[in-house]
Tab-separated table of C-alpha atoms in Angstrom:
chain	number	residue	atom	x	y	z
A	1	UNK	CA	93.040	125.583	159.198
A	2	UNK	CA	96.372	127.172	160.036
A	3	UNK	CA	98.786	124.405	161.239
A	4	UNK	CA	102.455	124.365	162.024
A	5	UNK	CA	104.567	122.926	159.211
A	6	UNK	CA	107.718	120.980	159.891
A	7	UNK	CA	110.895	122.720	158.838
A	8	UNK	CA	111.704	120.396	155.978
A	9	UNK	CA	108.305	120.765	154.308
A	10	UNK	CA	108.304	124.553	154.874
A	11	UNK	CA	111.803	124.778	153.364
A	12	UNK	CA	110.800	122.864	150.156
A	13	UNK	CA	107.694	125.008	149.734
A	14	UNK	CA	109.640	128.209	150.321
A	15	UNK	CA	112.334	127.238	147.859
A	16	UNK	CA	109.700	126.359	145.208
A	17	UNK	CA	107.666	129.527	145.705
A	18	UNK	CA	110.594	131.933	145.703
A	19	UNK	CA	111.705	133.020	142.235
A	20	UNK	CA	115.151	133.895	143.500
A	21	UNK	CA	115.969	130.337	144.650
A	22	UNK	CA	117.461	127.755	142.387
A	23	UNK	CA	116.948	123.947	142.246
A	24	UNK	CA	120.324	123.253	143.859
A	25	UNK	CA	118.817	124.336	147.206
A	26	UNK	CA	115.936	121.941	146.877
A	27	UNK	CA	118.469	119.053	146.502
A	28	UNK	CA	120.400	120.228	149.550
A	29	UNK	CA	117.482	120.767	151.917
A	30	UNK	CA	118.212	117.559	153.868
A	31	UNK	CA	121.650	118.924	154.707
A	32	UNK	CA	120.292	122.374	155.354
A	33	UNK	CA	117.234	121.797	157.683
A	34	UNK	CA	118.800	120.166	160.713
A	35	UNK	CA	121.731	122.564	160.844
A	36	UNK	CA	119.715	125.798	160.379
A	37	UNK	CA	116.906	124.511	162.518
A	38	UNK	CA	119.270	123.985	165.402
A	39	UNK	CA	120.792	127.483	164.960
A	40	UNK	CA	117.378	129.199	164.769
A	41	UNK	CA	116.201	127.303	167.890
A	42	UNK	CA	119.196	128.719	169.795
A	43	UNK	CA	118.523	132.241	168.538
A	44	UNK	CA	114.858	131.926	169.792
A	45	UNK	CA	116.203	130.738	173.147
A	46	UNK	CA	118.067	134.034	173.436
A	47	UNK	CA	121.591	133.062	172.307
A	48	UNK	CA	123.751	135.570	170.349
A	49	UNK	CA	125.147	134.796	166.889
A	50	UNK	CA	128.752	135.835	166.342
A	51	UNK	CA	129.643	135.908	162.650
A	52	UNK	CA	133.057	134.768	161.754
A	53	UNK	CA	134.463	134.360	158.189
A	54	UNK	CA	137.675	133.948	156.298
A	55	UNK	CA	138.878	136.873	154.172
A	56	UNK	CA	137.351	135.601	151.024
A	57	UNK	CA	133.879	135.722	152.627
A	58	UNK	CA	134.252	138.854	154.651
A	59	UNK	CA	131.883	140.646	152.178
A	60	UNK	CA	129.161	138.158	153.135
A	61	UNK	CA	129.567	138.833	156.838
A	62	UNK	CA	129.101	142.462	156.111
A	63	UNK	CA	126.075	141.639	154.029
A	64	UNK	CA	124.495	139.633	156.813
A	65	UNK	CA	125.163	142.259	159.439
A	66	UNK	CA	123.671	144.955	157.266
A	67	UNK	CA	120.581	142.863	156.261
A	68	UNK	CA	119.581	140.764	159.264
A	69	UNK	CA	118.102	143.727	161.232
A	70	UNK	CA	117.254	146.091	158.334
A	71	UNK	CA	114.528	148.576	159.146
A	72	UNK	CA	111.874	147.131	156.773
A	73	UNK	CA	111.958	143.653	158.333
A	74	UNK	CA	108.781	143.286	160.441
A	75	UNK	CA	110.261	141.458	163.414
A	76	UNK	CA	112.256	142.193	166.592
A	77	UNK	CA	115.913	142.962	166.261
A	78	UNK	CA	117.988	139.758	166.340
A	79	UNK	CA	121.316	139.398	168.191
A	80	UNK	CA	123.867	139.131	165.399
A	81	UNK	CA	127.379	140.567	165.764
A	82	UNK	CA	130.604	140.582	163.751
A	83	UNK	CA	133.430	138.783	165.529
A	84	UNK	CA	135.933	141.292	164.119
A	85	UNK	CA	133.893	144.171	165.686
A	86	UNK	CA	133.904	142.358	169.068
A	87	UNK	CA	137.524	141.409	168.969
A	88	UNK	CA	139.610	143.094	166.176
A	89	UNK	CA	142.750	141.245	167.241
A	90	UNK	CA	141.702	137.814	165.941
A	91	UNK	CA	144.946	137.492	164.109
A	92	UNK	CA	146.760	137.259	167.457
A	93	UNK	CA	144.924	134.072	168.473
A	94	UNK	CA	147.520	131.369	167.897
A	95	UNK	CA	147.139	128.785	170.782
A	96	UNK	CA	144.305	126.942	172.477
A	97	UNK	CA	144.932	129.056	175.561
A	98	UNK	CA	144.240	132.227	173.413
A	99	UNK	CA	140.873	130.682	172.491
A	100	UNK	CA	140.102	129.828	176.072
A	101	UNK	CA	140.683	133.429	177.121
A	102	UNK	CA	138.424	134.602	174.297
A	103	UNK	CA	135.699	132.193	175.359
A	104	UNK	CA	135.952	133.406	178.930
A	105	UNK	CA	135.197	136.986	177.650
A	106	UNK	CA	132.386	135.803	175.491
A	107	UNK	CA	130.870	133.770	178.366
A	108	UNK	CA	130.805	136.896	180.522
A	109	UNK	CA	129.457	139.038	177.737
A	110	UNK	CA	126.662	136.610	176.609
A	111	UNK	CA	125.236	134.881	179.747
A	112	UNK	CA	122.316	133.654	177.712
A	113	UNK	CA	124.723	131.840	175.458
A	114	UNK	CA	126.282	132.436	172.029
A	115	UNK	CA	127.458	130.508	169.038
A	116	UNK	CA	129.545	131.201	166.001
A	117	UNK	CA	128.315	131.253	162.517
A	118	UNK	CA	131.372	130.475	160.524
A	119	UNK	CA	131.563	130.903	156.684
A	120	UNK	CA	134.853	129.947	155.066
A	121	UNK	CA	137.515	127.368	154.523
A	122	UNK	CA	138.210	124.778	157.216
A	123	UNK	CA	141.931	125.470	157.263
A	124	UNK	CA	141.577	129.166	158.064
A	125	UNK	CA	142.892	130.291	161.486
A	126	UNK	CA	139.472	131.751	162.437
A	127	UNK	CA	137.872	128.364	161.802
A	128	UNK	CA	139.730	126.914	164.758
A	129	UNK	CA	137.670	129.347	167.009
A	130	UNK	CA	134.367	128.160	165.531
A	131	UNK	CA	135.391	124.532	165.645
A	132	UNK	CA	136.111	124.773	169.383
A	133	UNK	CA	132.440	125.575	169.992
A	134	UNK	CA	130.299	122.498	169.346
A	135	UNK	CA	127.230	124.685	168.881
A	136	UNK	CA	128.632	126.577	165.869
A	137	UNK	CA	126.665	126.952	162.626
A	138	UNK	CA	129.258	125.943	159.988
A	139	UNK	CA	129.124	126.788	156.312
A	140	UNK	CA	132.501	125.232	155.314
A	141	UNK	CA	134.085	125.564	151.924
A	142	UNK	CA	135.727	122.738	150.106
A	143	UNK	CA	135.517	120.161	152.904
A	144	UNK	CA	132.925	117.696	154.090
A	145	UNK	CA	132.508	118.043	157.850
A	146	UNK	CA	129.973	116.586	160.285
A	147	UNK	CA	127.199	119.085	161.234
A	148	UNK	CA	128.114	121.596	158.572
A	149	UNK	CA	126.760	122.790	155.308
A	150	UNK	CA	129.410	122.294	152.654
A	151	UNK	CA	129.969	124.686	149.766
A	152	UNK	CA	132.567	124.910	146.993
A	153	UNK	CA	134.628	128.115	147.020
A	154	UNK	CA	135.525	127.559	143.389
A	155	UNK	CA	131.848	127.334	142.278
A	156	UNK	CA	131.339	130.198	139.877
A	157	UNK	CA	127.973	130.834	141.486
A	158	UNK	CA	129.266	130.837	145.059
A	159	UNK	CA	128.356	134.458	145.750
A	160	UNK	CA	124.844	134.002	144.384
A	161	UNK	CA	124.403	130.773	146.372
A	162	UNK	CA	125.534	132.447	149.671
A	163	UNK	CA	122.942	135.216	149.019
A	164	UNK	CA	120.213	132.611	148.357
A	165	UNK	CA	121.181	130.719	151.516
A	166	UNK	CA	121.012	133.875	153.527
A	167	UNK	CA	117.588	134.683	152.050
A	168	UNK	CA	116.386	131.225	153.125
A	169	UNK	CA	117.962	131.589	156.574
A	170	UNK	CA	116.305	134.949	157.088
A	171	UNK	CA	112.901	133.608	155.994
A	172	UNK	CA	113.366	130.609	158.270
A	173	UNK	CA	114.155	132.848	161.194
A	174	UNK	CA	111.053	135.018	160.651
A	175	UNK	CA	108.867	131.848	160.123
A	176	UNK	CA	110.150	130.315	163.410
A	177	UNK	CA	109.784	133.621	165.277
A	178	UNK	CA	106.140	133.907	164.256
A	179	UNK	CA	105.421	130.203	164.946
A	180	UNK	CA	104.769	129.240	161.302
A	181	UNK	CA	107.049	126.262	161.513
A	182	UNK	CA	107.944	123.556	163.968
A	183	UNK	CA	111.699	123.349	164.351
A	184	UNK	CA	111.478	119.999	166.107
A	185	UNK	CA	110.336	118.333	162.904
A	186	UNK	CA	113.602	118.710	161.081
């Protein structure tokens, strides 16, 4: 009998069956499942993901952009875009009014909706953009925040952990797309 698994159960089984995952992920699955389940649900509803990072994590944004729609993935192309590619003048955004004008452009560009996936420190200027959108997927460094997944920038394994998290995110997206999990059961 093939039945739909709830996201939390599926996440635990996936972490345990994947040799590249480490036990730290198993411990954090309760923080992970609701946040990622919400983001994946929005993607399946047709919303666009706009990646936004601080400088320290720019490499990870490039990694995501180059891997989310790689040719050997057996699924439809997913709407993931780099914020810097959409608006290379992010450094000019200083006031709330600047963010409002940016959001007006994004609302016109993505009528099905969009949300930011921010990876970086909470005090970075780009974080303000993501924080203004209540729907953002937040992987925040060094600060506990509501509705975010917290990581430590000074963790010597941070790069490996980010890659593991992306691997789990990517697997979650595929599982949801092919109706292998129930995102409502987070």
